[in-house]
Coordinates of C-alpha atoms in Angstrom, one line a residue:
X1 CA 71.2 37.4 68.0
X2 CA 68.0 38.6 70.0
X3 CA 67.0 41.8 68.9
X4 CA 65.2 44.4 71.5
X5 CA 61.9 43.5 69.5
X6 CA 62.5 39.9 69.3
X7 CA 63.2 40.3 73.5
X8 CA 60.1 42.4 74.2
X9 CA 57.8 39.8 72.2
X10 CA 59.3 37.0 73.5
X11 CA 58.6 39.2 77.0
X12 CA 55.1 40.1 76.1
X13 CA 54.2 36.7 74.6
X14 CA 54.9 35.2 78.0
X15 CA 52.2 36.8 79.8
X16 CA 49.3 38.8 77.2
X17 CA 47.2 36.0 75.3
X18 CA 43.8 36.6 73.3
X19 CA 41.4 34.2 72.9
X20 CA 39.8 33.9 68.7
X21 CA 37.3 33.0 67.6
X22 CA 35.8 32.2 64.0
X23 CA 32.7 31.2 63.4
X24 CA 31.1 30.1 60.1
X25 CA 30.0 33.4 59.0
X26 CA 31.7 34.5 55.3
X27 CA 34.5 36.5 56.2
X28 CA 37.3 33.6 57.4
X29 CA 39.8 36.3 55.8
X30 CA 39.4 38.4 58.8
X31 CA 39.4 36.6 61.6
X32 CA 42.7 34.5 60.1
X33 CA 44.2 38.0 59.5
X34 CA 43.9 39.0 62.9
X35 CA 45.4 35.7 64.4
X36 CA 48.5 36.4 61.9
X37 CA 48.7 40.1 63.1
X38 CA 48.6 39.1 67.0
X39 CA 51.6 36.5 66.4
X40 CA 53.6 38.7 64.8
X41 CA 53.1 41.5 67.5
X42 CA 54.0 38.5 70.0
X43 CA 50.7 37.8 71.6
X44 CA 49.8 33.6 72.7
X45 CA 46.8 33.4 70.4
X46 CA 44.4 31.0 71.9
X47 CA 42.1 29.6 68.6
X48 CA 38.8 28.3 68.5
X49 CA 36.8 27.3 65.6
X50 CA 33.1 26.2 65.2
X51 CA 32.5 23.4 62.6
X52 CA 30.7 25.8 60.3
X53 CA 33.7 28.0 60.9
X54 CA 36.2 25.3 59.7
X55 CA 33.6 25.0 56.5
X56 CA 33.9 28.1 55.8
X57 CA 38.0 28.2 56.0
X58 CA 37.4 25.6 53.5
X59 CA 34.7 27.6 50.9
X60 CA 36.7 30.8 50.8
X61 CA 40.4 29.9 51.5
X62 CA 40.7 26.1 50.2
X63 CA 41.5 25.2 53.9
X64 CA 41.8 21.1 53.8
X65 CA 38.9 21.2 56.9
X66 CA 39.7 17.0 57.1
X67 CA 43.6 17.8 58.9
X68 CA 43.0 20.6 60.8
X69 CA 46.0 20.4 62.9
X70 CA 48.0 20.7 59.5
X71 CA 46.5 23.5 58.0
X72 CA 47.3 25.5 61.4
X73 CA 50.8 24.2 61.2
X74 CA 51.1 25.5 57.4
X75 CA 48.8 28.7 57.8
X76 CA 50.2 29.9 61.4
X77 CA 53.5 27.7 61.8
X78 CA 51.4 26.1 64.5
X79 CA 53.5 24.0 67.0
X80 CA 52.2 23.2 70.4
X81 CA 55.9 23.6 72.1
X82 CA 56.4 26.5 71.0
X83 CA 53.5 28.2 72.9
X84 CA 52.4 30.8 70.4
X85 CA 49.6 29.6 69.5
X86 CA 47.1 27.0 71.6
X87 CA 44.0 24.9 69.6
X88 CA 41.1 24.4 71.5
X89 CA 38.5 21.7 70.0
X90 CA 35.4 23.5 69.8
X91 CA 33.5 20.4 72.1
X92 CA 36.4 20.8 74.7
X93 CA 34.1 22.7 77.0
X94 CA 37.1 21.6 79.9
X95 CA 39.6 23.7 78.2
X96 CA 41.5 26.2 79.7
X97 CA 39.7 29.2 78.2
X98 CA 36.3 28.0 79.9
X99 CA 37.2 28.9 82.9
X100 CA 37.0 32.8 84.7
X101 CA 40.3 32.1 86.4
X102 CA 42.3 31.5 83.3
X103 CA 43.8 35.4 82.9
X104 CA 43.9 37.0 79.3
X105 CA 43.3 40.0 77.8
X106 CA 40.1 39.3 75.9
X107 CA 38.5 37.5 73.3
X108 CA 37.4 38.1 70.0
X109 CA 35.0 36.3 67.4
X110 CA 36.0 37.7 64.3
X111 CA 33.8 36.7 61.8
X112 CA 30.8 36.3 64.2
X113 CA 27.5 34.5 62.8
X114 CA 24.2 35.9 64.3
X115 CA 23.5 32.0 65.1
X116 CA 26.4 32.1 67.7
X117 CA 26.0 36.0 68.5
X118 CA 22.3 34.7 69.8
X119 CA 23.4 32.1 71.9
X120 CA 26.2 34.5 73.3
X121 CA 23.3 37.1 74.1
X122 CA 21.0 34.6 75.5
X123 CA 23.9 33.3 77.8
X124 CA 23.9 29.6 76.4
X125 CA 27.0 28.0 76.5
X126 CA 26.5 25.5 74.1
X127 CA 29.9 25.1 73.2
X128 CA 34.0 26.3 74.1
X129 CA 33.7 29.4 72.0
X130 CA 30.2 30.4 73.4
X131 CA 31.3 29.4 77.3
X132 CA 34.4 31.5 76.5
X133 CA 32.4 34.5 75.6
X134 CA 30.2 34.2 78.5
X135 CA 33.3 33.7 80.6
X136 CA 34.3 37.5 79.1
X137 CA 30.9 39.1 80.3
X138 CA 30.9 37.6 84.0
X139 CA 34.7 38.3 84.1
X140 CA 34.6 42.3 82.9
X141 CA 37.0 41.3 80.1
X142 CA 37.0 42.4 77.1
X143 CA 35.0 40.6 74.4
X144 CA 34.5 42.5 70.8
X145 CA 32.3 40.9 68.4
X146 CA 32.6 41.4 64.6
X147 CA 29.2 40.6 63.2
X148 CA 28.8 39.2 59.2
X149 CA 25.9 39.3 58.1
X150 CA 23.0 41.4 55.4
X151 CA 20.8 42.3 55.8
X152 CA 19.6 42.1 59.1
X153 CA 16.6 41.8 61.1
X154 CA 14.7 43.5 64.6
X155 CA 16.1 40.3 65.9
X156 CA 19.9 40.6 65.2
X157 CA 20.0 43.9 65.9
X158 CA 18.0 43.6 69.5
X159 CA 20.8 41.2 69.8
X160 CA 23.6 43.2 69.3
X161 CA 22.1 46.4 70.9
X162 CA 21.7 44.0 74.5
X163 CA 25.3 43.1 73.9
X164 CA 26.4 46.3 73.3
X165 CA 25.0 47.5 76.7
X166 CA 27.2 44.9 78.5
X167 CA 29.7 46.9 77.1
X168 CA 30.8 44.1 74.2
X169 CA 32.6 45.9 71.5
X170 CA 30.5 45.4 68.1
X171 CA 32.5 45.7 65.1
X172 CA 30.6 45.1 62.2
X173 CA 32.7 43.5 59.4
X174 CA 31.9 46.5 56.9
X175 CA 34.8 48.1 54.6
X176 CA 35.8 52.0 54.1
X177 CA 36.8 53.4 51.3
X178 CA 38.1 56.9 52.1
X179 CA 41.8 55.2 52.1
X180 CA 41.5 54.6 48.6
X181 CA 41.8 50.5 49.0
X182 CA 43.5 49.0 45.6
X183 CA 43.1 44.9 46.8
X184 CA 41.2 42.8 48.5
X185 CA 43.7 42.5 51.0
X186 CA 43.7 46.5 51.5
X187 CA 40.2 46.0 52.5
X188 CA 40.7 43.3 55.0
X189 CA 43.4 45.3 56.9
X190 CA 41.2 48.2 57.6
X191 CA 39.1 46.0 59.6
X192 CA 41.6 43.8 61.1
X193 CA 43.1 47.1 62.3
X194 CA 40.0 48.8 63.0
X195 CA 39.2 45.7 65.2
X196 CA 43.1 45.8 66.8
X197 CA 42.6 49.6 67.5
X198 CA 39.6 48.3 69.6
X199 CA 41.8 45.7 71.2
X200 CA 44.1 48.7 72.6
X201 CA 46.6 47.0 70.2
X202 CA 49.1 49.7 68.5
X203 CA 49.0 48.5 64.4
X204 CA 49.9 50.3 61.0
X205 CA 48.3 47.8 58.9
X206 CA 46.1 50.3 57.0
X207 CA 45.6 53.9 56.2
X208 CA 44.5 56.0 58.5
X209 CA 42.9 59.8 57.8
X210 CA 45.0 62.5 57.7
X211 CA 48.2 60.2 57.2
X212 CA 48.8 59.5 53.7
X213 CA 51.4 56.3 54.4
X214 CA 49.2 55.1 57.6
X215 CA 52.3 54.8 59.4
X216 CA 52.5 58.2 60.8

């Protein structure tokens, strides 16, 4: 039986689609958070990972980086015919998402290393994720960037302030603590949620002020 949630993501998932991004910053946690959020609210999640990125995955979450198809098939129940979620190599610079007349409703590099921050505010597509990020800018599409990184320099934050006057969203990956977080994964969800509040994307994931349950 098909439920009037089940219909409206089935609905939604057929048309809104996010590009990802995770780059080999610490902070893996967040941006696989997000992708698992955006699936489960029905979004086509369109993935790309840097090699650093897919080195971290392996660092902080024991990701097996070596069958990287498989560990998105285990961590995302990734299947191809399904069309929930598309893998984009990171060298596939002919990919769908490199192009301005492939329609979505952003992107997001969630965590975002300064190394790939500085190519995106130089405007060098070296690579699919960078080319998709500059596809954002010329396009007027929403592109928030969630920075890891401390401290920082004149350098990354000259970088961030030019971004930020193109009107990209920057979300730095720093924790609050006036929603009394008791795990880890308390602490992710505020950003993840923080970052899906930016994404006009309605979430109860963490605990907002005012509403002691966050779900108000």
């Amino acid at each position: 039986m098909v439920t009037k949630t089940d219909a409206a993501k089935e609905q939604l998932s057929a048309s809104a689609r996010w590009v990802v991004g995770i780059t080999g910053a610490s902070g893996a946690i967040y941006g696989v958070t997000l992708c698992r959020q955006l699936l489960a609210a029905g979004y086509h999640v369109h993935l790309v990972v840097t090699d650093a990125g897919w080195r971290v995955l392996k660092e902080e979450l024991g990701w097996d980086a070596s069958r990287r198809l498989d560990c998105l098939n285990e961590q995302f129940e990734y299947a191809p015919e399904e069309k929930r979620m598309t893998y984009h190599p990171l060298n596939d610079i002919g990919a769908s998402i490199a192009s301005g007349s492939f329609r979505c409703e952003g992107m997001t590099i969630v965590p975002c290393s300064m190394g790939t921050l500085s190519a995106i505010a130089a405007g060098a597509s070296t690579n699919l994720l960078t080319r998709a990020a500059d596809v954002m800018l010329k396009e007027g599409r929403p592109l928030l960037i969630v920075p890891r990184e401390t401290p920082l320099h004149a350098i990354h934050l000259e970088n961030m302030l030019k971004l930020a006057r193109l009107g990209v969203r920057i979300i730095p990956a720093m924790p609050a603590f006036y929603n009394g977080p008791q795990s880890i994964e308390d602490i992710v969800n505020f950003l993840v949620g923080k970052v899906m509040d930016s994404m006009g994307i309605d979430n109860h994931i963490y605990k907002r002020w005012g509403q002691p349950d966050g779900n108000e």
